[in-house]
mmCIF file of C-alpha atoms in Angstrom:
data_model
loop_
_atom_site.group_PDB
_atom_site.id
_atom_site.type_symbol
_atom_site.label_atom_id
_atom_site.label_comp_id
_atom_site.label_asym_id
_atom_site.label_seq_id
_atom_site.Cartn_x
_atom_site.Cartn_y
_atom_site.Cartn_z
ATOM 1 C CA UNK K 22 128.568 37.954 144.451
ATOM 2 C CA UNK K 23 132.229 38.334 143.636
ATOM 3 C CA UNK K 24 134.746 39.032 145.618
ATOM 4 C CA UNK K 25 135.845 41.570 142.838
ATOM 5 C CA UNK K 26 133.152 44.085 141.198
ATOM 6 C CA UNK K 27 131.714 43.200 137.825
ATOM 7 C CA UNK K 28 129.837 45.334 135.724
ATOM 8 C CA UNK K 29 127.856 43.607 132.740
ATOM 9 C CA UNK K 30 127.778 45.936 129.346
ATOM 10 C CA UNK K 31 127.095 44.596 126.000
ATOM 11 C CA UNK K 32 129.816 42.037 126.286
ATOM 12 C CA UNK K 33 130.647 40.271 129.179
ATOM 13 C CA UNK K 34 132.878 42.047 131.480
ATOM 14 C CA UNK K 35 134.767 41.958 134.826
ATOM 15 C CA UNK K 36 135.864 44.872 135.633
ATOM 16 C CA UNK K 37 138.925 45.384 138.572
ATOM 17 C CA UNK K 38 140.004 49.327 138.527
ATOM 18 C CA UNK K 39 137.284 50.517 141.179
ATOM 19 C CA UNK K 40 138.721 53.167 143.798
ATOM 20 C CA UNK K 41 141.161 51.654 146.618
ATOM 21 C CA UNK K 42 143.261 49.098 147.443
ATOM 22 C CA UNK K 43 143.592 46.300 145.808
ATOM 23 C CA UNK K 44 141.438 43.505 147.160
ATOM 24 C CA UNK K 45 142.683 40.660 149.046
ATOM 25 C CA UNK K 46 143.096 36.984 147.181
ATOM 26 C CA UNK K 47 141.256 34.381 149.026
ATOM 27 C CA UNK K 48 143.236 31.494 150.210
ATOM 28 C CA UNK K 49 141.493 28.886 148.921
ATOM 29 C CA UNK K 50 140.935 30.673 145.390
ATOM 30 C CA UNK K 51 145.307 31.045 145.649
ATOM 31 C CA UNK K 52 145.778 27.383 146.215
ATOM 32 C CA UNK K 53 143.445 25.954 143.364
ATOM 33 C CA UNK K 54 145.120 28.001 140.847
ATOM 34 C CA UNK K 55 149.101 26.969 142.126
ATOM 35 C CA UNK K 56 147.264 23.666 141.581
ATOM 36 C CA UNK K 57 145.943 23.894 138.209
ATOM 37 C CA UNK K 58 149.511 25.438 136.673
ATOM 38 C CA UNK K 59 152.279 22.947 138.300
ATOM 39 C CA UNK K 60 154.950 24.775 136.565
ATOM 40 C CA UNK K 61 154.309 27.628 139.611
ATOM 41 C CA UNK K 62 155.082 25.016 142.032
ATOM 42 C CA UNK K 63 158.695 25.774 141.408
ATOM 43 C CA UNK K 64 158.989 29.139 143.352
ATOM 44 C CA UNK K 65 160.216 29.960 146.096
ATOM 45 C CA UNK K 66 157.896 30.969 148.835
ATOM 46 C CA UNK K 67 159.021 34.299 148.574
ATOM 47 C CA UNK K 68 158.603 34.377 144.637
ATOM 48 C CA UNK K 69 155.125 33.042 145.608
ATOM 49 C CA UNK K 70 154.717 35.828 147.834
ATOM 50 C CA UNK K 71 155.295 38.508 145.303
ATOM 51 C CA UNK K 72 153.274 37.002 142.398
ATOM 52 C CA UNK K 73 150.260 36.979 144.627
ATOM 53 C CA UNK K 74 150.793 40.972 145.649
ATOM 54 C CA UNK K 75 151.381 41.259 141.491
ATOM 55 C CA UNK K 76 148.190 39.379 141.043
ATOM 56 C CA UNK K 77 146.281 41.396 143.647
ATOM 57 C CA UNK K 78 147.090 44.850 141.717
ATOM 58 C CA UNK K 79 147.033 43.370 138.208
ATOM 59 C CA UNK K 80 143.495 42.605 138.723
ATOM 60 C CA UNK K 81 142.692 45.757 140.479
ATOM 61 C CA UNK K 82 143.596 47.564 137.300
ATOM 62 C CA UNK K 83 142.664 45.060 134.703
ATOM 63 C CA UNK K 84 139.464 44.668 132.432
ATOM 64 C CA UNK K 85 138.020 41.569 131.278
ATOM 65 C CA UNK K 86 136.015 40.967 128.840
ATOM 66 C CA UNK K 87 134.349 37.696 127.484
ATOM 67 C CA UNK K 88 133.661 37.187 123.720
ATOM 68 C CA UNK K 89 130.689 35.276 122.436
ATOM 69 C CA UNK K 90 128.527 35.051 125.529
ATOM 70 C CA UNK K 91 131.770 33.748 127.606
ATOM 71 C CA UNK K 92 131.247 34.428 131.222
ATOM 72 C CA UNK K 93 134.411 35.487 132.955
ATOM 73 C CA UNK K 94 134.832 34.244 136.236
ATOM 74 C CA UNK K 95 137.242 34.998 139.430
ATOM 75 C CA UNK K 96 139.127 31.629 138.707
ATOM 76 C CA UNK K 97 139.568 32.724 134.786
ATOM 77 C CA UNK K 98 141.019 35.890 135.827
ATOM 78 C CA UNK K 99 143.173 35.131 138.751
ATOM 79 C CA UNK K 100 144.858 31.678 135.682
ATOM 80 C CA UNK K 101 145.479 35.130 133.396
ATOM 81 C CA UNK K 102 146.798 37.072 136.197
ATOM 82 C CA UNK K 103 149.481 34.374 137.714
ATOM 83 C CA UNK K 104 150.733 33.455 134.324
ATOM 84 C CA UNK K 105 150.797 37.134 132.883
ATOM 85 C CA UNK K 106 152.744 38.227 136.154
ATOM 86 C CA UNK K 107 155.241 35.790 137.073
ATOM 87 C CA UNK K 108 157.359 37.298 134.430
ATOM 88 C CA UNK K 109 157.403 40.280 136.730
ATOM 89 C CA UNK K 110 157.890 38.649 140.222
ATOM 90 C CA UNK K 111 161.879 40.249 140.691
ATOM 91 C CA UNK K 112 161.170 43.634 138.807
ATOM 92 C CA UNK K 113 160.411 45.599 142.231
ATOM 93 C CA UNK K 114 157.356 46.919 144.043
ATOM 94 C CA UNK K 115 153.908 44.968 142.330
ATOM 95 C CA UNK K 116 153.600 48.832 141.381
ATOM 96 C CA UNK K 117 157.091 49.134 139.466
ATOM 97 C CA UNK K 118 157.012 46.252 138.001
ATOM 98 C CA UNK K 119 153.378 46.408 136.357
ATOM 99 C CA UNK K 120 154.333 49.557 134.455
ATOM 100 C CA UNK K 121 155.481 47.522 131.903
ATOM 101 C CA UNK K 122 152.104 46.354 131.391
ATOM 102 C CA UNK K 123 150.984 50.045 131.529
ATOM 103 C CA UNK K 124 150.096 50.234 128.031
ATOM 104 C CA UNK K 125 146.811 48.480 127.997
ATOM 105 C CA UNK K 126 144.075 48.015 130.371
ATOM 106 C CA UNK K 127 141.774 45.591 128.128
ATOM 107 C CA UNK K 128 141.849 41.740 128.040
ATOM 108 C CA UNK K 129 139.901 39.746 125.944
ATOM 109 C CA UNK K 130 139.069 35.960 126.303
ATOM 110 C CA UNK K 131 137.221 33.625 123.495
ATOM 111 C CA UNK K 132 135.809 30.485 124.786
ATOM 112 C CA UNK K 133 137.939 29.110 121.493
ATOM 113 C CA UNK K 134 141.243 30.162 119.302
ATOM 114 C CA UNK K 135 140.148 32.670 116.831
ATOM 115 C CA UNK K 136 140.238 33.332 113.301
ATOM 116 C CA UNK K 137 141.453 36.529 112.283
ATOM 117 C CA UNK K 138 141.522 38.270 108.590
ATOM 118 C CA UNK K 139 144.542 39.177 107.283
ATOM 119 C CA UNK K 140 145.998 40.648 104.094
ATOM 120 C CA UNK K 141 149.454 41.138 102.833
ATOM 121 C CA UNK K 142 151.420 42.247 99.833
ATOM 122 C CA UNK K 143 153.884 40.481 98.514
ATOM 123 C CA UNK K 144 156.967 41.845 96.521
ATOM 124 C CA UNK K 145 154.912 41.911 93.222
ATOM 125 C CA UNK K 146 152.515 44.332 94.682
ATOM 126 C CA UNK K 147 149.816 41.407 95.007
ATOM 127 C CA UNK K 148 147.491 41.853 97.530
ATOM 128 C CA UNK K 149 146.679 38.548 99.331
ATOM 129 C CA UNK K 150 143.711 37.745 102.108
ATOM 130 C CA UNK K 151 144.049 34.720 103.947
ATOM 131 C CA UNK K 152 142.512 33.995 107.255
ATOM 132 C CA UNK K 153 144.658 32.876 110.717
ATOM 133 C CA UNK K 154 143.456 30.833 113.432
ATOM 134 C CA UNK K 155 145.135 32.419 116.567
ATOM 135 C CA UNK K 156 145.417 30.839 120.066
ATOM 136 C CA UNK K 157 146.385 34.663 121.550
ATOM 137 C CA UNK K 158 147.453 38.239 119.906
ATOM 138 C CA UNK K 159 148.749 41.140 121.855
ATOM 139 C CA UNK K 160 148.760 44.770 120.330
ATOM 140 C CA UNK K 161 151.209 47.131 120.409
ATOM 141 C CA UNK K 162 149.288 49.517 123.000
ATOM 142 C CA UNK K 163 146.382 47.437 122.441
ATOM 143 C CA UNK K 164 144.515 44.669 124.337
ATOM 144 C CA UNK K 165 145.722 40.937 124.873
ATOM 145 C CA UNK K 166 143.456 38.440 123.566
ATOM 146 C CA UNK K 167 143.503 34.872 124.660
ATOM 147 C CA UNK K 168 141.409 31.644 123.765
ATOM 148 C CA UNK K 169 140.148 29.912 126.599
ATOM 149 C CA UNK K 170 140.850 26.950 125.529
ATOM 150 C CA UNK K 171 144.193 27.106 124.814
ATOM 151 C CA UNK K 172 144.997 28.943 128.448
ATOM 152 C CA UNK K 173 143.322 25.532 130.347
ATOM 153 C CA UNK K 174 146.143 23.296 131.113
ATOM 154 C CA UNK K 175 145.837 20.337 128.907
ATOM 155 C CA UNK K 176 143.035 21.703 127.087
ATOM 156 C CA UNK K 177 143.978 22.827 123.995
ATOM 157 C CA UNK K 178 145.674 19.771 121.521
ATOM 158 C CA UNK K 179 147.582 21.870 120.045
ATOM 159 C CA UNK K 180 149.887 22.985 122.897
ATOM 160 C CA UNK K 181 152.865 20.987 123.872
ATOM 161 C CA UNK K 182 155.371 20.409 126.740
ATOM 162 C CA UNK K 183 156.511 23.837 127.335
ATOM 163 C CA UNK K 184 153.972 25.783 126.111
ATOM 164 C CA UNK K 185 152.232 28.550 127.907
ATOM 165 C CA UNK K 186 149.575 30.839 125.540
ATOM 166 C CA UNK K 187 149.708 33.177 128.659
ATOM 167 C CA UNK K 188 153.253 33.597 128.812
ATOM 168 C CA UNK K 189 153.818 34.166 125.169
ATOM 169 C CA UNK K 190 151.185 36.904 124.653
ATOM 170 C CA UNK K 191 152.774 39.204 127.863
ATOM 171 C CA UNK K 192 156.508 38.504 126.943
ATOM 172 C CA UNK K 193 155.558 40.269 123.572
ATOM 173 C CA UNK K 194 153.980 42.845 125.380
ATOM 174 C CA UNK K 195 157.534 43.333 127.326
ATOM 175 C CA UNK K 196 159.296 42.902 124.187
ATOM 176 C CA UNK K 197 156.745 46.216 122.569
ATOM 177 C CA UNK K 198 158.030 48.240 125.547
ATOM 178 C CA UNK K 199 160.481 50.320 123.648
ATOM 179 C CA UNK K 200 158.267 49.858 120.477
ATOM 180 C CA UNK K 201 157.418 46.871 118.512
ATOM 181 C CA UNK K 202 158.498 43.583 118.801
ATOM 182 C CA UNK K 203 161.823 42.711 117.464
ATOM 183 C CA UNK K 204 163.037 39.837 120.143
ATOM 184 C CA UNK K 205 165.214 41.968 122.058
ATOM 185 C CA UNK K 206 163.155 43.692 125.128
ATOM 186 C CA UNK K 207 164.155 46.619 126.901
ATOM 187 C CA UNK K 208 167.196 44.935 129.355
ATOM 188 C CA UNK K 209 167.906 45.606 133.243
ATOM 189 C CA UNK K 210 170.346 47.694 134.388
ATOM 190 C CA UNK K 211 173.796 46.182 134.720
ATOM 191 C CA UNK K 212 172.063 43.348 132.557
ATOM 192 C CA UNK K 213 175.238 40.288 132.506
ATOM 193 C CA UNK K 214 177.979 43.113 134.299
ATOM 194 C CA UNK K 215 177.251 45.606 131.210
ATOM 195 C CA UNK K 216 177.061 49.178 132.405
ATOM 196 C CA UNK K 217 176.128 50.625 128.950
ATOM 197 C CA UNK K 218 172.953 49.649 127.340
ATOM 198 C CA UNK K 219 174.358 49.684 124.228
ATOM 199 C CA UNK K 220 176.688 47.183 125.558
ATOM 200 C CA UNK K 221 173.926 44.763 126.760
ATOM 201 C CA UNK K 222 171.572 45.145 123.853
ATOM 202 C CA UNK K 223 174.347 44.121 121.399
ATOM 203 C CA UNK K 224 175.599 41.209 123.761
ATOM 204 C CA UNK K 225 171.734 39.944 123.851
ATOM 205 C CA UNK K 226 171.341 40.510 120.205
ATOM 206 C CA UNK K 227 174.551 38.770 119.348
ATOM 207 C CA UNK K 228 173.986 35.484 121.344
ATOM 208 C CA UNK K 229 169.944 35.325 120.999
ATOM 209 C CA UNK K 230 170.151 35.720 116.841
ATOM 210 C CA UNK K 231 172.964 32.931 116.609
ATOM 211 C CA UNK K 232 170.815 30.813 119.055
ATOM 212 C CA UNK K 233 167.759 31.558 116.466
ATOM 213 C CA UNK K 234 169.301 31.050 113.382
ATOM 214 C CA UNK K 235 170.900 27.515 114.641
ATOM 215 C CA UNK K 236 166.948 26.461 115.847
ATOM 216 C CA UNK K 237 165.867 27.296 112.465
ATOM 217 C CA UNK K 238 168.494 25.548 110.548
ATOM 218 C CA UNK K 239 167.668 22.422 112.813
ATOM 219 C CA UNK K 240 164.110 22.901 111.816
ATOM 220 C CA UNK K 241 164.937 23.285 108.567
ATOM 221 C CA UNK K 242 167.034 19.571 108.469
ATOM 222 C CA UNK K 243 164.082 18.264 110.797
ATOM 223 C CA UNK K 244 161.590 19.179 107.433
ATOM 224 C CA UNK K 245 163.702 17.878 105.148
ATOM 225 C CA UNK K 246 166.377 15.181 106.285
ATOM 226 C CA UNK K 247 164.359 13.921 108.992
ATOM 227 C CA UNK K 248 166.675 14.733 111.608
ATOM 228 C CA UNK K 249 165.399 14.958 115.344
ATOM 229 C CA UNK K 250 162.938 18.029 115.352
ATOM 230 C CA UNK K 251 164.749 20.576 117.818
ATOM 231 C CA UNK K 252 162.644 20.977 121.165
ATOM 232 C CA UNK K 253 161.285 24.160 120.967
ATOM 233 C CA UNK K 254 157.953 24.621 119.394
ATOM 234 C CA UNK K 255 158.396 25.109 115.274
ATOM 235 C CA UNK K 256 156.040 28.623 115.730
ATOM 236 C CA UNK K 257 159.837 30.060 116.420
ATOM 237 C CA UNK K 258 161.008 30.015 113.704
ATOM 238 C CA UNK K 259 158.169 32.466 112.096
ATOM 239 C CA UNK K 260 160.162 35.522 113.263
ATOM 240 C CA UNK K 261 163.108 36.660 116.020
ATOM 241 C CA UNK K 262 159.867 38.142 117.887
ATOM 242 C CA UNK K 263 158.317 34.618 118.338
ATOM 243 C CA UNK K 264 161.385 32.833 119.097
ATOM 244 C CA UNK K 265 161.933 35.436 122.032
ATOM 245 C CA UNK K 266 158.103 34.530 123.008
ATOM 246 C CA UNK K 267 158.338 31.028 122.285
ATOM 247 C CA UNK K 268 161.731 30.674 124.581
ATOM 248 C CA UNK K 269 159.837 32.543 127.432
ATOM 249 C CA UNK K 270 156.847 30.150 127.648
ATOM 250 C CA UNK K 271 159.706 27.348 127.705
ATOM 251 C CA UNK K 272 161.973 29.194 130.351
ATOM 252 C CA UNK K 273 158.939 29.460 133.189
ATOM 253 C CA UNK K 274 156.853 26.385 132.337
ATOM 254 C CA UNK K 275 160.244 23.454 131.433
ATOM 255 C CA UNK K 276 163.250 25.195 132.656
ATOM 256 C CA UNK K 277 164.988 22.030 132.919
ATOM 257 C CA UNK K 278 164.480 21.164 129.240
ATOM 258 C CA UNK K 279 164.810 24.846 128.234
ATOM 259 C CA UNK K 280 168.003 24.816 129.840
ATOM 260 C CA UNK K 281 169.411 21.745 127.850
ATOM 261 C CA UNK K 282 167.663 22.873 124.243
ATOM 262 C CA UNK K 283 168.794 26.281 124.479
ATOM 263 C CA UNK K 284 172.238 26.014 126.858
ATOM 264 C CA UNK K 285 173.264 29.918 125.646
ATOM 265 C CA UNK K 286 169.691 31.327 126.537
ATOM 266 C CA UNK K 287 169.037 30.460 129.535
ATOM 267 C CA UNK K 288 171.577 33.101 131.522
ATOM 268 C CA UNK K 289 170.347 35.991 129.592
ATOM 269 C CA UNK K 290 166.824 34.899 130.464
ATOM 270 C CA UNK K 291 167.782 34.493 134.205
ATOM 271 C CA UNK K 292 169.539 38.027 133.693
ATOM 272 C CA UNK K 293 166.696 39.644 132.197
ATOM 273 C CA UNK K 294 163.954 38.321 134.414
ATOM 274 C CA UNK K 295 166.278 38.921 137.628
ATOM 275 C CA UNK K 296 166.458 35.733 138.762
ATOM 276 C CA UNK K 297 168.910 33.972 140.539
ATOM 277 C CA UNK K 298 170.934 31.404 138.536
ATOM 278 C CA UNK K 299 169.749 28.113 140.506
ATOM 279 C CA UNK K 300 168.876 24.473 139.112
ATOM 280 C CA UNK K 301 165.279 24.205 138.532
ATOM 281 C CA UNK K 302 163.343 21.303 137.444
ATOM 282 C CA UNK K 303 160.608 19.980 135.452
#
């Protein structure tokens, strides 16, 4: 029996918004997923602290559901949970801060990445259908979707240093808050001593678009010169809204490396996640 309600309907689900309080996180359950994601391991005890409170209410309110016969299971959800809420962990009460995840209650895991249909037309008025093989999607007021296999540490060969499936999927989600996803989220009060958000959107757009268009013009010479590939993974480039996603898997899981890559993004990330502007590793 789990320590969490589940109700079985058509697809596999695991469902966490029953009546009450949130449900306490057993100790040992806590430890073995700090374990599997070493990137957690540098918090602070009181960081640590809050992401477990964010955890316990994110899954209170939260609905899982497995695709293809995949069994969700209290370990599966409480890997989604950590990763999806340590962007949160110095936005307030576990209550204030998940309102930014208010738009959706669904999330969907595949045992594998998925293969969506898509069509577009180009500027002739051609229609085009082509099919994408997706590791994670999150809709605008819509569920998350995630592949299993790519949110496993080290189980998805795709995935390299820095990457974090989990991360990526919820910073678009906070970057749809004030309606799609353009690579500029809603900011913080006061975000880098601004007191107007005009102010502090146009700072952030300013410094994140030159840091953007410099990765891509490294990738660029990296395709065709053979110069050294920049760090970041080459998915950034695709849009300003992945390069904002991409740099937030980077931020929480390599800080270090982030930090040396992408010297001019790393304060506005520490602004805009709250944090305080100390060395981290890894």
């Amino acid at each position: 029996m789990s320590w969490w309600r589940r109700i079985a309907q058509g697809l596999q689900r695991w469902r966490t918004h029953a009546p009450g309080a949130p449900r306490p996180i057993p100790d040992s359950l806590w430890q073995a997923t700090l374990d599997a994601h070493p990137f957690l391991q540098q918090l602070t005890p009181d960081e640590l602290r809050q992401l477990r409170a964010l955890c316990q209410h994110f899954l209170h309110h939260k609905e899982f559901t497995g695709a293809h016969g995949l069994v969700i299971t209290d370990a599966m959800a409480l890997s989604v949970a950590t990763q999806a809420c340590v962007l949160l962990i110095h936005w307030g009460t576990p209550q204030q801060a998940l309102r930014w995840y208010d738009d959706f209650v669904g999330i969907v895991i595949h045992p594998d990445d998925m293969v969506a249909r898509r069509t577009v037309v180009d500027e002739a008025g051609v229609v085009h259908h082509y099919n994408e093989t997706l590791m994670g999607e999150a809709m605008e007021r819509g569920p998350v979707t995630l592949s299993w296999s790519a949110i496993q540490p080290g189980g998805h060969p795709g995935l390299g240093a820095g990457s974090n499936v989990v991360i990526h999927e919820f910073a678009h989600k906070l970057d749809m808050a004030h309606g799609g996803a353009d690579g500029c989220p809603p900011l913080p009060a006061g975000f880098m001593g601004h007191t107007a958000a005009q102010q502090a959107r146009q700072h952030w757009s300013r410094v994140w678009m030159a840091a953007y268009e410099d990765f891509c013009e490294a990738l660029a010479a990296h395709k065709r010169f053979g110069q050294p590939a920049p760090w970041l993974d080459a998915y950034a480039a695709t849009h300003p809204a992945e390069f904002f996603a991409v740099a937030c898997e980077a931020y929480w899981v390599a800080p270090a490396a982030f930090a040396q890559a992408q010297p001019t993004l790393r304060p506005l990330l520490d602004a805009m996640f709250q944090r305080p502007a100390t060395p981290r590793t890894m």
